XYZ file of N, CA and C in Angstrom:
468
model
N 0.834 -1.173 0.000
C 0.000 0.000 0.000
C 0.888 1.249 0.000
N 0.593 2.187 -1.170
C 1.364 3.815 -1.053
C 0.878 4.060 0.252
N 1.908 5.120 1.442
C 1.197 5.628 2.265
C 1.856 6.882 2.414
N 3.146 6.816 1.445
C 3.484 8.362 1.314
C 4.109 8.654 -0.139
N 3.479 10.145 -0.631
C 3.573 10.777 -2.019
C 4.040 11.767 -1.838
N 5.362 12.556 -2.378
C 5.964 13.309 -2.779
C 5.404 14.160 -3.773
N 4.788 15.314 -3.260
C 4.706 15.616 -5.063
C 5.795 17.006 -4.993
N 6.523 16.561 -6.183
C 7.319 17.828 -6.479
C 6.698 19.247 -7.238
N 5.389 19.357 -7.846
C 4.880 20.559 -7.984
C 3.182 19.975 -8.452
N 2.496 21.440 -8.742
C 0.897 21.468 -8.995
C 0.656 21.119 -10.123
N 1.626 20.732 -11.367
C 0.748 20.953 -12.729
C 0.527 19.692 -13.113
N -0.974 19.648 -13.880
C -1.832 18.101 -13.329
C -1.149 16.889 -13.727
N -0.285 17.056 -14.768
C 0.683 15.664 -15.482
C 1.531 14.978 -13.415
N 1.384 15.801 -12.979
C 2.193 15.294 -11.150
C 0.831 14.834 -10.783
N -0.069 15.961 -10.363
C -0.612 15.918 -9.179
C -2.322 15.688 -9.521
N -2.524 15.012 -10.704
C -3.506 14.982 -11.343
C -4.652 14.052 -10.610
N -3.601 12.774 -10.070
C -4.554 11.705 -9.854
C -4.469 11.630 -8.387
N -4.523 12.387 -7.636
C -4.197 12.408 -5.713
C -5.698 12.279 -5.010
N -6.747 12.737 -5.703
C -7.948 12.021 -4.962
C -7.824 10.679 -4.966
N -7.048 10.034 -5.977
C -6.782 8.399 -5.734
C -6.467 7.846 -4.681
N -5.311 8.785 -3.781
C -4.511 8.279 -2.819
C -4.999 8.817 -1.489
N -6.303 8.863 -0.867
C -6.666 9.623 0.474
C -5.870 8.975 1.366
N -5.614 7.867 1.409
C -5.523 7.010 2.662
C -3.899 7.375 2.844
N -3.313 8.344 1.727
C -1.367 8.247 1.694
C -1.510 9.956 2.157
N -0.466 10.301 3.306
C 0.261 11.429 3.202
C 0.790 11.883 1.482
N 0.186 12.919 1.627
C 0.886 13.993 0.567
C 1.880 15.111 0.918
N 2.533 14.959 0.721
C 3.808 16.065 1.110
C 4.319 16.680 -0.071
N 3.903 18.059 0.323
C 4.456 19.241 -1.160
C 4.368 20.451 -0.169
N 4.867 20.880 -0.991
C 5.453 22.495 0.022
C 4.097 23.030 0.233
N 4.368 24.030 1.230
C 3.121 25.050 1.587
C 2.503 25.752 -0.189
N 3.802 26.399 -0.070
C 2.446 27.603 -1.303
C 2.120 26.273 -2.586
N 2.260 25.109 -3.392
C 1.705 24.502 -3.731
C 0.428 24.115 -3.252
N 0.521 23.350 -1.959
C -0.554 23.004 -1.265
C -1.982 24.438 -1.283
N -1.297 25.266 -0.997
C -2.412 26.369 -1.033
C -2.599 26.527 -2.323
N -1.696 26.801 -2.923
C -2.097 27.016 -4.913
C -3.618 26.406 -5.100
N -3.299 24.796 -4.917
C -4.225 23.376 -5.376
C -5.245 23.798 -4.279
N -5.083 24.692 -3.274
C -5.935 24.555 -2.357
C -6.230 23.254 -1.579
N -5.296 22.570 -1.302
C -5.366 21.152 -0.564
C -5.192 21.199 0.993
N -6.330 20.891 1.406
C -6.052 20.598 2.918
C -6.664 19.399 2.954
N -6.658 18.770 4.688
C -7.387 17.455 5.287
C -5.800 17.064 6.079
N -6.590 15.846 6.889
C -5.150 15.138 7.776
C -4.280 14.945 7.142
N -4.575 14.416 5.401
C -3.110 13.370 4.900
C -2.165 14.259 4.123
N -2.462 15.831 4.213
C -1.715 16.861 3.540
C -0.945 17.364 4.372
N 0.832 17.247 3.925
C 1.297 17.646 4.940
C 2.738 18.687 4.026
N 2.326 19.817 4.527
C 2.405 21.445 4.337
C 4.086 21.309 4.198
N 5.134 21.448 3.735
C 6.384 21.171 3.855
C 6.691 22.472 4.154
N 7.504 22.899 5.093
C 8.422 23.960 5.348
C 9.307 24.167 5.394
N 10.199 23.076 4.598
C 11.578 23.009 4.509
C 12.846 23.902 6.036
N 12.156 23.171 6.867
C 12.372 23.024 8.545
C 13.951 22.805 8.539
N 14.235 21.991 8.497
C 15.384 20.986 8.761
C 16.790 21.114 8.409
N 16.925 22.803 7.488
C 18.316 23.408 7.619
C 18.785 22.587 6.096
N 20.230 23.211 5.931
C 21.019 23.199 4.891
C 21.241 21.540 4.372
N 20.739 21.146 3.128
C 21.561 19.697 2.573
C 22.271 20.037 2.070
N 23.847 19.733 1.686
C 24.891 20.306 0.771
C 24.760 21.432 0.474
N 24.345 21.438 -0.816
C 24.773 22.875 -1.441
C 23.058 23.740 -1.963
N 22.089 23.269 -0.989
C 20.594 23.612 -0.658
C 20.313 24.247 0.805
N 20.199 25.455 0.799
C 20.208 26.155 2.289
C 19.027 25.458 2.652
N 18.159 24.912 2.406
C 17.184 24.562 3.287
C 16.493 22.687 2.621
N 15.794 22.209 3.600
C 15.294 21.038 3.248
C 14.662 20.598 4.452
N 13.965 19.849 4.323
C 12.852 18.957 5.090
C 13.178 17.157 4.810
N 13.494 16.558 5.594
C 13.610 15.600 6.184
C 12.447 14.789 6.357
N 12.004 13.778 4.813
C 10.357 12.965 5.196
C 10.617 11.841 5.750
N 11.971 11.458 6.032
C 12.446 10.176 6.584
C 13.719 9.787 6.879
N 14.148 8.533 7.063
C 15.789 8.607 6.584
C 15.860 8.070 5.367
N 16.960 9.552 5.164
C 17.590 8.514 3.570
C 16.646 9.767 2.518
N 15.655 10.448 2.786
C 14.531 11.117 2.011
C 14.869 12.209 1.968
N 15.056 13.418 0.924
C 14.767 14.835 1.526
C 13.965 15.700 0.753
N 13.465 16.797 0.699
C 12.457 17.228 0.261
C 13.380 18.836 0.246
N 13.565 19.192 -1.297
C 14.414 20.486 -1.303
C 13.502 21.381 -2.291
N 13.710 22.744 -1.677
C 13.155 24.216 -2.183
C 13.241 24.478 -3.752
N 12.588 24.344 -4.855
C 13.741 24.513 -5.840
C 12.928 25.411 -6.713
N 12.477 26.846 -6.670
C 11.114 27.403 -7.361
C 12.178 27.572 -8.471
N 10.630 28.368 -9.554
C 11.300 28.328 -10.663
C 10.226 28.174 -11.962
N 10.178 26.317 -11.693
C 9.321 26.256 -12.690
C 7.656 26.584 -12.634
N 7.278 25.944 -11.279
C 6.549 26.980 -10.455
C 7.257 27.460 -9.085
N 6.054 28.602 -8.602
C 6.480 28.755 -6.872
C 7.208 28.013 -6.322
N 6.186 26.781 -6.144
C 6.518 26.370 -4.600
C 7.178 24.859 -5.424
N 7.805 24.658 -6.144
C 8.357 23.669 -6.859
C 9.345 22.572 -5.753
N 9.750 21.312 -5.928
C 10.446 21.246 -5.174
C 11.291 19.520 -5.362
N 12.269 19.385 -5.056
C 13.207 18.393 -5.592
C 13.000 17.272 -4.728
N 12.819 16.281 -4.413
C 13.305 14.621 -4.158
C 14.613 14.416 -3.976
N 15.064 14.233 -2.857
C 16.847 12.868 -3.159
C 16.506 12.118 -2.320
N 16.790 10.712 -2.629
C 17.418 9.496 -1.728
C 18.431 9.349 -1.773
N 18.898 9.230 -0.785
C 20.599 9.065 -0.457
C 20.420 7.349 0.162
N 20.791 6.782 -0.717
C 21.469 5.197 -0.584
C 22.686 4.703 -0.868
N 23.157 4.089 -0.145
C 25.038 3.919 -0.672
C 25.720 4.186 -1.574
N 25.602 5.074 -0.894
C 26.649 6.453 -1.296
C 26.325 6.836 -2.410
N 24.777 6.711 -3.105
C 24.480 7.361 -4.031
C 23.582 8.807 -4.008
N 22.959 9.305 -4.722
C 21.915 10.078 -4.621
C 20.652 10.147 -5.705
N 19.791 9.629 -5.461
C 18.519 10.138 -6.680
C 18.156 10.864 -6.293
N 18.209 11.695 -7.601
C 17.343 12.899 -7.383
C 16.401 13.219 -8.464
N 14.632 13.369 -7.734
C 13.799 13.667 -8.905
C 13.546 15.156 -8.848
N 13.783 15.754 -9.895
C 13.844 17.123 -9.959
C 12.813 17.748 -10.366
N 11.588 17.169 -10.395
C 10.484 18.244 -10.347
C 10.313 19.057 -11.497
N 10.846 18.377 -12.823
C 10.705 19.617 -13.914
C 11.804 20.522 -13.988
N 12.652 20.661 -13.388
C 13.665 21.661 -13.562
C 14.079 21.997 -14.615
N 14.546 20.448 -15.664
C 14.581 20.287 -16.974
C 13.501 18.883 -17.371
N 13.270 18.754 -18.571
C 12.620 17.930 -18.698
C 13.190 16.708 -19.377
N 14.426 16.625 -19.435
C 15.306 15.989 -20.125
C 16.928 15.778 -19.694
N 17.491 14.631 -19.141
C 18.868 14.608 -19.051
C 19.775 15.523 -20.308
N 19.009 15.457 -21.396
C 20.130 16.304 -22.152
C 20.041 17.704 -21.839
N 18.671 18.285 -21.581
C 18.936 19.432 -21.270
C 19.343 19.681 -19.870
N 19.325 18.952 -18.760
C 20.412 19.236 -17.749
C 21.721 19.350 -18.290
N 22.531 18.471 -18.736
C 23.648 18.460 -19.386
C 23.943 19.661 -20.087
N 23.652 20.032 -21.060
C 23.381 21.553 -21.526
C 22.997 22.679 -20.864
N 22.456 22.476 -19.997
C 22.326 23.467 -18.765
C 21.038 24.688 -19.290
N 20.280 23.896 -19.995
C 18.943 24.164 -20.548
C 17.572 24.503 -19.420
N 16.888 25.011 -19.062
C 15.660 25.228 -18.543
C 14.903 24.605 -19.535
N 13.360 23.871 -18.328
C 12.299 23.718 -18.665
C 11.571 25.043 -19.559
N 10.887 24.309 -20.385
C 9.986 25.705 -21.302
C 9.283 26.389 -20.567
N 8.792 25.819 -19.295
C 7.732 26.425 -18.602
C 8.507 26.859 -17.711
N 8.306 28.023 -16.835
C 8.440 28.644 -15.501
C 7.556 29.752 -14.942
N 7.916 29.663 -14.068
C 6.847 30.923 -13.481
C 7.767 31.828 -12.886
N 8.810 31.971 -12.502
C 9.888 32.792 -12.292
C 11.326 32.266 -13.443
N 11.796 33.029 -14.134
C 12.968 32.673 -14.715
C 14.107 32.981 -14.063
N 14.011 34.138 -13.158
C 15.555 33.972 -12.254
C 15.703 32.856 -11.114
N 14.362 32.708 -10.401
C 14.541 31.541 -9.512
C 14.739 30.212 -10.363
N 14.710 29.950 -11.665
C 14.645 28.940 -11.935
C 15.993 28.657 -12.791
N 16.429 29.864 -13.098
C 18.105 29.590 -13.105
C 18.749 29.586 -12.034
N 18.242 29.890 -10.663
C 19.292 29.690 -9.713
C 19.049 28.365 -9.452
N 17.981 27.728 -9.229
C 18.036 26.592 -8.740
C 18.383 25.531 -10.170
N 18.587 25.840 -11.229
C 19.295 25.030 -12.114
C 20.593 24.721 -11.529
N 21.210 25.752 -11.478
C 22.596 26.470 -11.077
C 22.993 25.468 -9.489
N 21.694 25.330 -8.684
C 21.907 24.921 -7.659
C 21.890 23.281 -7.642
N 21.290 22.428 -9.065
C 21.162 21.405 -9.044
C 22.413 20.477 -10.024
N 22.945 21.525 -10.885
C 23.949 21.439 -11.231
C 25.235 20.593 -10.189
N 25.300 21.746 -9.683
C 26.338 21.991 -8.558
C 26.137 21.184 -7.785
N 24.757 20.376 -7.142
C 24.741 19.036 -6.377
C 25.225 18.315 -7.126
N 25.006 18.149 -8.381
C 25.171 16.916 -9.058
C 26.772 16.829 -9.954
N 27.128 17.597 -9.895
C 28.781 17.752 -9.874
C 29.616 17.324 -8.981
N 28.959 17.276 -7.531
C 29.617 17.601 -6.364
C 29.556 15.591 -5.671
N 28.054 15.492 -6.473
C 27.754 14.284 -5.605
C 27.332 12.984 -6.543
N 27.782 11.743 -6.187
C 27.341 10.865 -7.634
C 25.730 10.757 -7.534
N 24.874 11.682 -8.643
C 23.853 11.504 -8.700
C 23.200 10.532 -9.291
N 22.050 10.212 -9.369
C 21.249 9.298 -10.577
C 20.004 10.325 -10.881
N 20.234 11.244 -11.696
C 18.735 12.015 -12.215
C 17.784 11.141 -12.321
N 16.442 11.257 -12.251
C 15.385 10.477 -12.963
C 14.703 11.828 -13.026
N 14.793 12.013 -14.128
C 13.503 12.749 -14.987
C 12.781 12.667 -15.166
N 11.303 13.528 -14.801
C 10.088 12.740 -14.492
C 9.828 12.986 -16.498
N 10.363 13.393 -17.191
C 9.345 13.500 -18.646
C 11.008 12.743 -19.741
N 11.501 11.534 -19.395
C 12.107 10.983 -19.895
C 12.361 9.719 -20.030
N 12.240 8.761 -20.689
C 12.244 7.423 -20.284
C 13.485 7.157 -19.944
N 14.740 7.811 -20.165
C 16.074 8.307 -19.764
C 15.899 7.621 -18.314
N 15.162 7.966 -17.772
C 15.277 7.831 -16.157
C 14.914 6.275 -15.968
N 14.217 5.689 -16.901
C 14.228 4.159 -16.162
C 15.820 3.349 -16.171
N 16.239 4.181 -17.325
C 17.486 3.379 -17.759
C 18.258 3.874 -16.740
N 18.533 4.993 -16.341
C 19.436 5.899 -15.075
C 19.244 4.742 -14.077
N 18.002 4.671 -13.340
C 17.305 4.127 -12.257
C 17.917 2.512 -12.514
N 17.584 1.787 -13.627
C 17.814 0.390 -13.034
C 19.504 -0.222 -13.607
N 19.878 1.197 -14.000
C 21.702 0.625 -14.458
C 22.582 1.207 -13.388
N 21.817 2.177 -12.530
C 22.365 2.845 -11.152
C 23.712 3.850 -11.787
N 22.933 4.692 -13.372
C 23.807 5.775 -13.729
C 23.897 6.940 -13.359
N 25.223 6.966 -12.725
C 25.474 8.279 -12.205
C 25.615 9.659 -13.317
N 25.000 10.772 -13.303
C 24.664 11.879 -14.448
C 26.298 12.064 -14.329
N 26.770 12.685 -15.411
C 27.841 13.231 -15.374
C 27.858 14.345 -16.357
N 27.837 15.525 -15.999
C 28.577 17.212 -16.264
C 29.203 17.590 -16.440
């Protein structure tokens, strides 16, 4: 049974099908949550509480091993995924780019709702993933199954 969902932002291709899941915690940042207008018990408001991950001044902590990072841009309240498992890192980036090649290229998503926040936090996901052996999974790439089950680290 799902009993916890990440959503990294509001636009319905993510967050389309979540009346599906009442019985699962939803965890997405505050101003999303208000965007969608989502409240009830299993909505839970992220405030990125929990201080600096690497090279991310702030993050929220949904477990061990989980973190939940700030990353506006493409929208507001946008926001990144990592699991940290031996000694790796996935990270689902929420749209940042929609494509490993355009990370690599250092390309933005077509869409944003701020373009300077969304080059900084390019800038900022970059720089994790330089710094740390990542595995991107891109949520709009089939790129990412192959990342995910060959355990490829992105390289920049």
């Amino acid at each position: 049974m799902i009993t916890k969902i990440l959503l990294t932002h509001k636009h319905p291709d993510h967050s389309g099908e979540l009346r599906s899941f009442s019985h699962a915690k939803i965890y997405l940042s505050a101003i999303e949550a208000d965007t969608l207008k989502l409240s009830g018990d299993n909505i839970v408001k992220v405030s990125f509480k929990d201080g600096p991950f690497h090279n991310f001044a702030e993050s929220e902590k949904i477990t061990d091993d989980i973190y939940f990072l700030p990353a506006s841009g493409h929208t507001k309240g946008n926001s990144i995924v990592v699991v940290e498992k031996a000694g790796l890192f996935y990270m689902i980036h929420g749209d940042i780019t929609y494509t490993d090649i355009a990370l690599r290229e250092n390309r933005l998503s077509i869409v944003f709702e701020d373009l300077e926040a969304a080059a900084q936090t390019l800038e900022k996901v970059r720089t994790f993933v330089k710094n740390n052996p990542t595995i991107c999974l891109s949520t709009h790439t089939p790129e990412a199954v192959v990342n995910l089950e060959q355990k490829r680290i992105m390289k920049l």
